[in-house]
Structure formats: C-alpha cells, structure tokens
JSON list of C-alpha atoms in Angstrom, two decimals:
[
{"chain": "A", "resi": 17, "resn": "MET", "atom": "CA", "xyz": [-1.31, 22.48, -44.18]},
{"chain": "A", "resi": 18, "resn": "ASN", "atom": "CA", "xyz": [-2.60, 19.19, -45.58]},
{"chain": "A", "resi": 19, "resn": "SER", "atom": "CA", "xyz": [-1.46, 16.01, -43.88]},
{"chain": "A", "resi": 20, "resn": "THR", "atom": "CA", "xyz": [-2.08, 12.37, -44.44]},
{"chain": "A", "resi": 21, "resn": "MET", "atom": "CA", "xyz": [-1.85, 9.32, -42.30]},
{"chain": "A", "resi": 22, "resn": "SER", "atom": "CA", "xyz": [-1.18, 5.93, -43.82]},
{"chain": "A", "resi": 23, "resn": "LYS", "atom": "CA", "xyz": [-4.00, 3.45, -44.02]},
{"chain": "A", "resi": 24, "resn": "GLU", "atom": "CA", "xyz": [-2.03, 1.08, -41.80]},
{"chain": "A", "resi": 25, "resn": "GLU", "atom": "CA", "xyz": [-1.53, 3.74, -39.11]},
{"chain": "A", "resi": 26, "resn": "LEU", "atom": "CA", "xyz": [-5.24, 4.56, -39.15]},
{"chain": "A", "resi": 27, "resn": "GLU", "atom": "CA", "xyz": [-6.22, 0.89, -39.03]},
{"chain": "A", "resi": 28, "resn": "GLN", "atom": "CA", "xyz": [-4.01, 0.43, -35.97]},
{"chain": "A", "resi": 29, "resn": "ILE", "atom": "CA", "xyz": [-5.57, 3.44, -34.20]},
{"chain": "A", "resi": 30, "resn": "LEU", "atom": "CA", "xyz": [-9.11, 2.23, -34.97]},
{"chain": "A", "resi": 31, "resn": "ASP", "atom": "CA", "xyz": [-8.39, -1.35, -33.95]},
{"chain": "A", "resi": 32, "resn": "GLN", "atom": "CA", "xyz": [-6.82, -0.38, -30.63]},
{"chain": "A", "resi": 33, "resn": "ALA", "atom": "CA", "xyz": [-9.72, 1.96, -29.84]},
{"chain": "A", "resi": 34, "resn": "VAL", "atom": "CA", "xyz": [-12.37, -0.64, -30.70]},
{"chain": "A", "resi": 35, "resn": "GLN", "atom": "CA", "xyz": [-10.79, -3.31, -28.55]},
{"chain": "A", "resi": 36, "resn": "ASP", "atom": "CA", "xyz": [-10.06, -1.02, -25.58]},
{"chain": "A", "resi": 37, "resn": "VAL", "atom": "CA", "xyz": [-13.40, 0.83, -25.52]},
{"chain": "A", "resi": 38, "resn": "THR", "atom": "CA", "xyz": [-15.47, -2.32, -26.04]},
{"chain": "A", "resi": 39, "resn": "GLU", "atom": "CA", "xyz": [-13.79, -4.18, -23.21]},
{"chain": "A", "resi": 40, "resn": "CYS", "atom": "CA", "xyz": [-13.82, -1.19, -20.82]},
{"chain": "A", "resi": 41, "resn": "THR", "atom": "CA", "xyz": [-17.37, 0.03, -21.44]},
{"chain": "A", "resi": 42, "resn": "ALA", "atom": "CA", "xyz": [-19.18, -3.23, -22.23]},
{"chain": "A", "resi": 43, "resn": "GLY", "atom": "CA", "xyz": [-17.03, -6.05, -20.86]},
{"chain": "A", "resi": 44, "resn": "VAL", "atom": "CA", "xyz": [-16.85, -7.75, -24.26]},
{"chain": "A", "resi": 45, "resn": "ARG", "atom": "CA", "xyz": [-13.60, -8.83, -25.87]},
{"chain": "A", "resi": 46, "resn": "LEU", "atom": "CA", "xyz": [-13.52, -8.50, -29.62]},
{"chain": "A", "resi": 47, "resn": "HIS", "atom": "CA", "xyz": [-10.87, -9.91, -31.89]},
{"chain": "A", "resi": 48, "resn": "GLN", "atom": "CA", "xyz": [-10.28, -9.30, -35.56]},
{"chain": "A", "resi": 49, "resn": "GLY", "atom": "CA", "xyz": [-11.52, -12.04, -37.83]},
{"chain": "A", "resi": 50, "resn": "LYS", "atom": "CA", "xyz": [-13.07, -12.71, -41.18]},
{"chain": "A", "resi": 51, "resn": "GLN", "atom": "CA", "xyz": [-16.64, -13.57, -40.12]},
{"chain": "A", "resi": 52, "resn": "SER", "atom": "CA", "xyz": [-19.02, -10.79, -41.14]},
{"chain": "A", "resi": 53, "resn": "PRO", "atom": "CA", "xyz": [-22.02, -9.91, -38.98]},
{"chain": "A", "resi": 54, "resn": "GLY", "atom": "CA", "xyz": [-25.26, -11.76, -39.68]},
{"chain": "A", "resi": 55, "resn": "GLU", "atom": "CA", "xyz": [-28.55, -10.45, -41.06]},
{"chain": "A", "resi": 56, "resn": "ASP", "atom": "CA", "xyz": [-30.00, -8.92, -37.85]},
{"chain": "A", "resi": 57, "resn": "LEU", "atom": "CA", "xyz": [-27.90, -5.75, -37.70]},
{"chain": "A", "resi": 58, "resn": "CYS", "atom": "CA", "xyz": [-27.84, -2.29, -36.25]},
{"chain": "A", "resi": 59, "resn": "THR", "atom": "CA", "xyz": [-25.65, 0.51, -37.55]},
{"chain": "A", "resi": 60, "resn": "VAL", "atom": "CA", "xyz": [-24.24, 3.57, -35.85]},
{"chain": "A", "resi": 61, "resn": "GLN", "atom": "CA", "xyz": [-22.64, 6.26, -38.01]},
{"chain": "A", "resi": 62, "resn": "ILE", "atom": "CA", "xyz": [-20.74, 9.53, -37.54]},
{"chain": "A", "resi": 63, "resn": "THR", "atom": "CA", "xyz": [-19.30, 12.04, -39.96]},
{"chain": "A", "resi": 64, "resn": "PHE", "atom": "CA", "xyz": [-16.31, 14.20, -39.19]},
{"chain": "A", "resi": 65, "resn": "ASP", "atom": "CA", "xyz": [-17.46, 17.76, -39.84]},
{"chain": "A", "resi": 66, "resn": "ARG", "atom": "CA", "xyz": [-14.11, 19.41, -39.09]},
{"chain": "A", "resi": 67, "resn": "GLY", "atom": "CA", "xyz": [-10.52, 18.26, -39.46]},
{"chain": "A", "resi": 68, "resn": "PHE", "atom": "CA", "xyz": [-11.01, 15.05, -41.44]},
{"chain": "A", "resi": 69, "resn": "ARG", "atom": "CA", "xyz": [-13.13, 14.40, -44.51]},
{"chain": "A", "resi": 70, "resn": "THR", "atom": "CA", "xyz": [-14.20, 10.94, -43.44]},
{"chain": "A", "resi": 71, "resn": "SER", "atom": "CA", "xyz": [-16.94, 9.05, -41.67]},
{"chain": "A", "resi": 72, "resn": "LEU", "atom": "CA", "xyz": [-17.07, 5.93, -39.54]},
{"chain": "A", "resi": 73, "resn": "THR", "atom": "CA", "xyz": [-19.81, 3.33, -39.50]},
{"chain": "A", "resi": 74, "resn": "LEU", "atom": "CA", "xyz": [-20.22, 0.47, -37.04]},
{"chain": "A", "resi": 75, "resn": "CYS", "atom": "CA", "xyz": [-22.45, -2.37, -38.25]},
{"chain": "A", "resi": 76, "resn": "ALA", "atom": "CA", "xyz": [-22.96, -4.99, -35.58]},
{"chain": "A", "resi": 77, "resn": "ASP", "atom": "CA", "xyz": [-25.11, -7.99, -34.82]},
{"chain": "A", "resi": 78, "resn": "THR", "atom": "CA", "xyz": [-28.05, -6.82, -32.76]},
{"chain": "A", "resi": 79, "resn": "GLY", "atom": "CA", "xyz": [-27.34, -9.63, -30.28]},
{"chain": "A", "resi": 80, "resn": "LEU", "atom": "CA", "xyz": [-23.81, -8.37, -29.72]},
{"chain": "A", "resi": 81, "resn": "LEU", "atom": "CA", "xyz": [-24.97, -4.79, -29.10]},
{"chain": "A", "resi": 82, "resn": "TYR", "atom": "CA", "xyz": [-27.76, -6.10, -26.85]},
{"chain": "A", "resi": 83, "resn": "ARG", "atom": "CA", "xyz": [-25.27, -8.07, -24.72]},
{"chain": "A", "resi": 84, "resn": "MET", "atom": "CA", "xyz": [-22.91, -5.08, -24.59]},
{"chain": "A", "resi": 85, "resn": "ALA", "atom": "CA", "xyz": [-25.78, -2.84, -23.43]},
{"chain": "A", "resi": 86, "resn": "CYS", "atom": "CA", "xyz": [-26.86, -5.34, -20.77]},
{"chain": "A", "resi": 87, "resn": "ASN", "atom": "CA", "xyz": [-23.28, -5.58, -19.48]},
{"chain": "A", "resi": 88, "resn": "SER", "atom": "CA", "xyz": [-22.87, -1.82, -19.45]},
{"chain": "A", "resi": 89, "resn": "PHE", "atom": "CA", "xyz": [-26.18, -1.19, -17.67]},
{"chain": "A", "resi": 90, "resn": "HIS", "atom": "CA", "xyz": [-25.74, -4.21, -15.35]},
{"chain": "A", "resi": 91, "resn": "GLU", "atom": "CA", "xyz": [-29.18, -5.45, -16.41]},
{"chain": "A", "resi": 92, "resn": "GLU", "atom": "CA", "xyz": [-30.45, -8.81, -17.66]},
{"chain": "A", "resi": 93, "resn": "SER", "atom": "CA", "xyz": [-32.40, -7.17, -20.47]},
{"chain": "A", "resi": 94, "resn": "VAL", "atom": "CA", "xyz": [-32.74, -3.77, -22.12]},
{"chain": "A", "resi": 95, "resn": "SER", "atom": "CA", "xyz": [-35.48, -2.13, -24.16]},
{"chain": "A", "resi": 96, "resn": "PRO", "atom": "CA", "xyz": [-35.03, -1.24, -27.85]},
{"chain": "A", "resi": 97, "resn": "GLU", "atom": "CA", "xyz": [-34.75, 2.41, -26.78]},
{"chain": "A", "resi": 98, "resn": "ASP", "atom": "CA", "xyz": [-32.00, 1.54, -24.29]},
{"chain": "A", "resi": 99, "resn": "LEU", "atom": "CA", "xyz": [-30.21, -0.45, -27.00]},
{"chain": "A", "resi": 100, "resn": "GLU", "atom": "CA", "xyz": [-30.27, 2.59, -29.29]},
{"chain": "A", "resi": 101, "resn": "GLU", "atom": "CA", "xyz": [-29.08, 4.97, -26.56]},
{"chain": "A", "resi": 102, "resn": "PHE", "atom": "CA", "xyz": [-26.30, 2.60, -25.50]},
{"chain": "A", "resi": 103, "resn": "SER", "atom": "CA", "xyz": [-25.17, 2.12, -29.11]},
{"chain": "A", "resi": 104, "resn": "LYS", "atom": "CA", "xyz": [-24.97, 5.88, -29.73]},
{"chain": "A", "resi": 105, "resn": "GLU", "atom": "CA", "xyz": [-23.15, 6.57, -26.47]},
{"chain": "A", "resi": 106, "resn": "TYR", "atom": "CA", "xyz": [-20.73, 3.66, -27.00]},
{"chain": "A", "resi": 107, "resn": "PHE", "atom": "CA", "xyz": [-19.94, 4.91, -30.50]},
{"chain": "A", "resi": 108, "resn": "ASN", "atom": "CA", "xyz": [-19.56, 8.47, -29.21]},
{"chain": "A", "resi": 109, "resn": "VAL", "atom": "CA", "xyz": [-16.96, 7.28, -26.67]},
{"chain": "A", "resi": 110, "resn": "LEU", "atom": "CA", "xyz": [-15.23, 5.15, -29.32]},
{"chain": "A", "resi": 111, "resn": "CYS", "atom": "CA", "xyz": [-15.04, 8.03, -31.79]},
{"chain": "A", "resi": 112, "resn": "GLY", "atom": "CA", "xyz": [-13.79, 10.37, -29.06]},
{"chain": "A", "resi": 113, "resn": "ARG", "atom": "CA", "xyz": [-10.96, 7.94, -28.36]},
{"chain": "A", "resi": 114, "resn": "ILE", "atom": "CA", "xyz": [-10.21, 7.71, -32.08]},
{"chain": "A", "resi": 115, "resn": "THR", "atom": "CA", "xyz": [-10.24, 11.50, -32.50]},
{"chain": "A", "resi": 116, "resn": "GLY", "atom": "CA", "xyz": [-7.78, 11.90, -29.62]},
{"chain": "A", "resi": 117, "resn": "ALA", "atom": "CA", "xyz": [-5.42, 9.31, -31.05]},
{"chain": "A", "resi": 118, "resn": "MET", "atom": "CA", "xyz": [-5.62, 10.87, -34.51]},
{"chain": "A", "resi": 119, "resn": "PHE", "atom": "CA", "xyz": [-4.84, 14.29, -33.04]},
{"chain": "A", "resi": 120, "resn": "ARG", "atom": "CA", "xyz": [-1.77, 12.90, -31.29]},
{"chain": "A", "resi": 121, "resn": "ALA", "atom": "CA", "xyz": [-0.63, 11.39, -34.61]},
{"chain": "A", "resi": 122, "resn": "THR", "atom": "CA", "xyz": [-1.38, 14.36, -36.90]},
{"chain": "A", "resi": 123, "resn": "GLN", "atom": "CA", "xyz": [-1.73, 17.44, -34.65]},
{"chain": "A", "resi": 124, "resn": "ILE", "atom": "CA", "xyz": [-4.98, 18.24, -36.50]},
{"chain": "A", "resi": 125, "resn": "PRO", "atom": "CA", "xyz": [-8.03, 18.86, -34.29]},
{"chain": "A", "resi": 126, "resn": "ALA", "atom": "CA", "xyz": [-11.19, 17.17, -35.48]},
{"chain": "A", "resi": 127, "resn": "HIS", "atom": "CA", "xyz": [-14.86, 17.24, -34.63]},
{"chain": "A", "resi": 128, "resn": "PHE", "atom": "CA", "xyz": [-17.62, 14.80, -35.45]},
{"chain": "A", "resi": 129, "resn": "GLY", "atom": "CA", "xyz": [-21.38, 15.15, -35.36]},
{"chain": "A", "resi": 130, "resn": "PRO", "atom": "CA", "xyz": [-23.63, 13.18, -33.04]},
{"chain": "A", "resi": 131, "resn": "PRO", "atom": "CA", "xyz": [-23.88, 9.44, -33.75]},
{"chain": "A", "resi": 132, "resn": "VAL", "atom": "CA", "xyz": [-26.94, 8.35, -35.72]},
{"chain": "A", "resi": 133, "resn": "PHE", "atom": "CA", "xyz": [-28.52, 4.93, -35.10]},
{"chain": "A", "resi": 134, "resn": "TYR", "atom": "CA", "xyz": [-30.16, 2.76, -37.78]},
{"chain": "A", "resi": 135, "resn": "ARG", "atom": "CA", "xyz": [-31.83, -0.64, -37.70]},
{"chain": "A", "resi": 136, "resn": "GLY", "atom": "CA", "xyz": [-30.21, -2.74, -40.42]},
{"chain": "A", "resi": 137, "resn": "ARG", "atom": "CA", "xyz": [-27.21, -1.78, -42.53]},
{"chain": "A", "resi": 138, "resn": "TYR", "atom": "CA", "xyz": [-26.66, 1.86, -43.48]},
{"chain": "A", "resi": 139, "resn": "GLU", "atom": "CA", "xyz": [-24.25, 3.18, -46.10]},
{"chain": "A", "resi": 140, "resn": "PRO", "atom": "CA", "xyz": [-23.58, 6.96, -46.12]},
{"chain": "A", "resi": 141, "resn": "GLU", "atom": "CA", "xyz": [-24.27, 8.72, -49.41]},
{"chain": "A", "resi": 142, "resn": "GLY", "atom": "CA", "xyz": [-21.39, 10.33, -51.30]},
{"chain": "A", "resi": 143, "resn": "GLN", "atom": "CA", "xyz": [-18.87, 8.14, -49.48]},
{"chain": "A", "resi": 144, "resn": "GLU", "atom": "CA", "xyz": [-17.01, 5.00, -50.43]},
{"chain": "A", "resi": 145, "resn": "ILE", "atom": "CA", "xyz": [-15.43, 2.37, -48.25]},
{"chain": "A", "resi": 146, "resn": "GLN", "atom": "CA", "xyz": [-11.70, 2.81, -47.77]},
{"chain": "A", "resi": 147, "resn": "PHE", "atom": "CA", "xyz": [-11.37, -0.23, -45.48]},
{"chain": "A", "resi": 148, "resn": "VAL", "atom": "CA", "xyz": [-13.31, -2.48, -43.10]},
{"chain": "A", "resi": 149, "resn": "LEU", "atom": "CA", "xyz": [-12.17, -3.94, -39.79]},
{"chain": "A", "resi": 150, "resn": "THR", "atom": "CA", "xyz": [-14.14, -7.09, -38.97]},
{"chain": "A", "resi": 151, "resn": "TYR", "atom": "CA", "xyz": [-14.53, -8.39, -35.42]},
{"chain": "A", "resi": 152, "resn": "SER", "atom": "CA", "xyz": [-16.15, -11.26, -33.60]},
{"chain": "A", "resi": 153, "resn": "ASP", "atom": "CA", "xyz": [-16.60, -12.19, -29.97]},
{"chain": "A", "resi": 154, "resn": "GLU", "atom": "CA", "xyz": [-16.56, -15.48, -28.08]},
{"chain": "A", "resi": 155, "resn": "TYR", "atom": "CA", "xyz": [-20.16, -16.19, -29.21]},
{"chain": "A", "resi": 156, "resn": "CYS", "atom": "CA", "xyz": [-19.27, -15.69, -32.90]},
{"chain": "A", "resi": 157, "resn": "GLU", "atom": "CA", "xyz": [-21.33, -12.53, -33.08]},
{"chain": "A", "resi": 158, "resn": "GLY", "atom": "CA", "xyz": [-19.71, -9.89, -35.19]},
{"chain": "A", "resi": 159, "resn": "ALA", "atom": "CA", "xyz": [-19.20, -6.25, -35.95]},
{"chain": "A", "resi": 160, "resn": "GLN", "atom": "CA", "xyz": [-17.56, -4.23, -38.69]},
{"chain": "A", "resi": 161, "resn": "LEU", "atom": "CA", "xyz": [-16.00, -0.81, -38.30]},
{"chain": "A", "resi": 162, "resn": "ILE", "atom": "CA", "xyz": [-16.07, 0.80, -41.73]},
{"chain": "A", "resi": 163, "resn": "HIS", "atom": "CA", "xyz": [-13.97, 3.81, -42.68]},
{"chain": "A", "resi": 164, "resn": "HIS", "atom": "CA", "xyz": [-15.51, 5.90, -45.47]},
{"chain": "A", "resi": 165, "resn": "VAL", "atom": "CA", "xyz": [-13.93, 8.62, -47.57]},
{"chain": "A", "resi": 166, "resn": "PRO", "atom": "CA", "xyz": [-15.51, 10.97, -50.12]},
{"chain": "A", "resi": 167, "resn": "CYS", "atom": "CA", "xyz": [-16.11, 9.20, -53.45]},
{"chain": "A", "resi": 168, "resn": "SER", "atom": "CA", "xyz": [-13.56, 11.38, -55.26]},
{"chain": "A", "resi": 169, "resn": "ASP", "atom": "CA", "xyz": [-10.82, 10.76, -52.66]},
{"chain": "A", "resi": 170, "resn": "GLU", "atom": "CA", "xyz": [-7.89, 8.42, -53.14]},
{"chain": "A", "resi": 171, "resn": "GLY", "atom": "CA", "xyz": [-5.15, 7.19, -50.87]},
{"chain": "A", "resi": 172, "resn": "GLY", "atom": "CA", "xyz": [-4.80, 7.68, -47.11]},
{"chain": "A", "resi": 173, "resn": "VAL", "atom": "CA", "xyz": [-6.93, 9.51, -44.63]},
{"chain": "A", "resi": 174, "resn": "ALA", "atom": "CA", "xyz": [-7.97, 12.81, -46.12]},
{"chain": "A", "resi": 175, "resn": "LEU", "atom": "CA", "xyz": [-7.25, 15.71, -43.85]},
{"chain": "A", "resi": 176, "resn": "LYS", "atom": "CA", "xyz": [-8.28, 19.22, -44.63]},
{"chain": "A", "resi": 177, "resn": "GLU", "atom": "CA", "xyz": [-7.00, 22.55, -43.50]},
{"chain": "A", "resi": 178, "resn": "SER", "atom": "CA", "xyz": [-8.40, 23.65, -40.18]}
]
C-alpha cells in the first residue's frame, strides 16, 4: 500500500520535533523565522533506508551547535570531536522522534541510517529540496531542517511499500 502525507502535516511533525527535542536535550529554544544560518556551518544528514524515500539534513551555525553541546554536557567548552558526537546524537534523537510521529500518522514503519556529520553545508546527491524549516534562537544563530526527496519525486512525502 502506498500512502502519502501532506507537506503541511509533515512540516508540523518536523517543527514540533525540532522545538521539543532541542529544548529538552540542549536547553535551547528555537523559533521559526526567516534568517538563514551564517557562513560557519555544520551539517548532519540522515537517509531513510526503509519506509520513506526521503532524507533530512540539519544545517546549523557552528556556534549554535557548540552552545547546545555545552548545555547538554553541562560543560563550559567542548572539543571539536565532542561537538561532532553531540550533533550526531542530537540528530539521531530528533529523527527518532520524527519517525515515531510519522508512524503514528501513516502506520508505516521506517528506518534511517546513522547520522553523518559534515563541516560546512552538505547537499545529498540524487535528492532535491522539498521544503526548508528555518529557525533562530535568542542569539540570532540559526539552523535549517531540510527535507529532501528523490529528484524524480513530486508532491507529498513519498512512502514506499514495506
């Protein structure tokens, strides 16, 4: 059985997950806005390898991720390795929350691969942007959660037979 979810429904699920997980795990409140992240970025990316034919990418100001990691670890500073590990674990938790919410909405189980961390901006090959949710915090540092679909796909979230 093929199912689809509207773009608006998916945006709502992603937005709620980003705000909840970020505040709970890192003590940072994000709100949607129009200000894109700056030039000093890190990217974390996952691909759904079962259930959905999509991928998610989080591009965020390094300073924002650094502050989130410090809050999470209860430290005044973190190493670049700690920043990478925090970013991957944070995104893993976020994507787990998203997967659960999508299952409740569609009844389709999904699985995603391990998060991959990149310095700078990363765009997955063979995918195109379906939509971008842009966030900023109280220090005007920003992040973007980008939903990608296969280049040949059109419309809502593509779900495949399980």
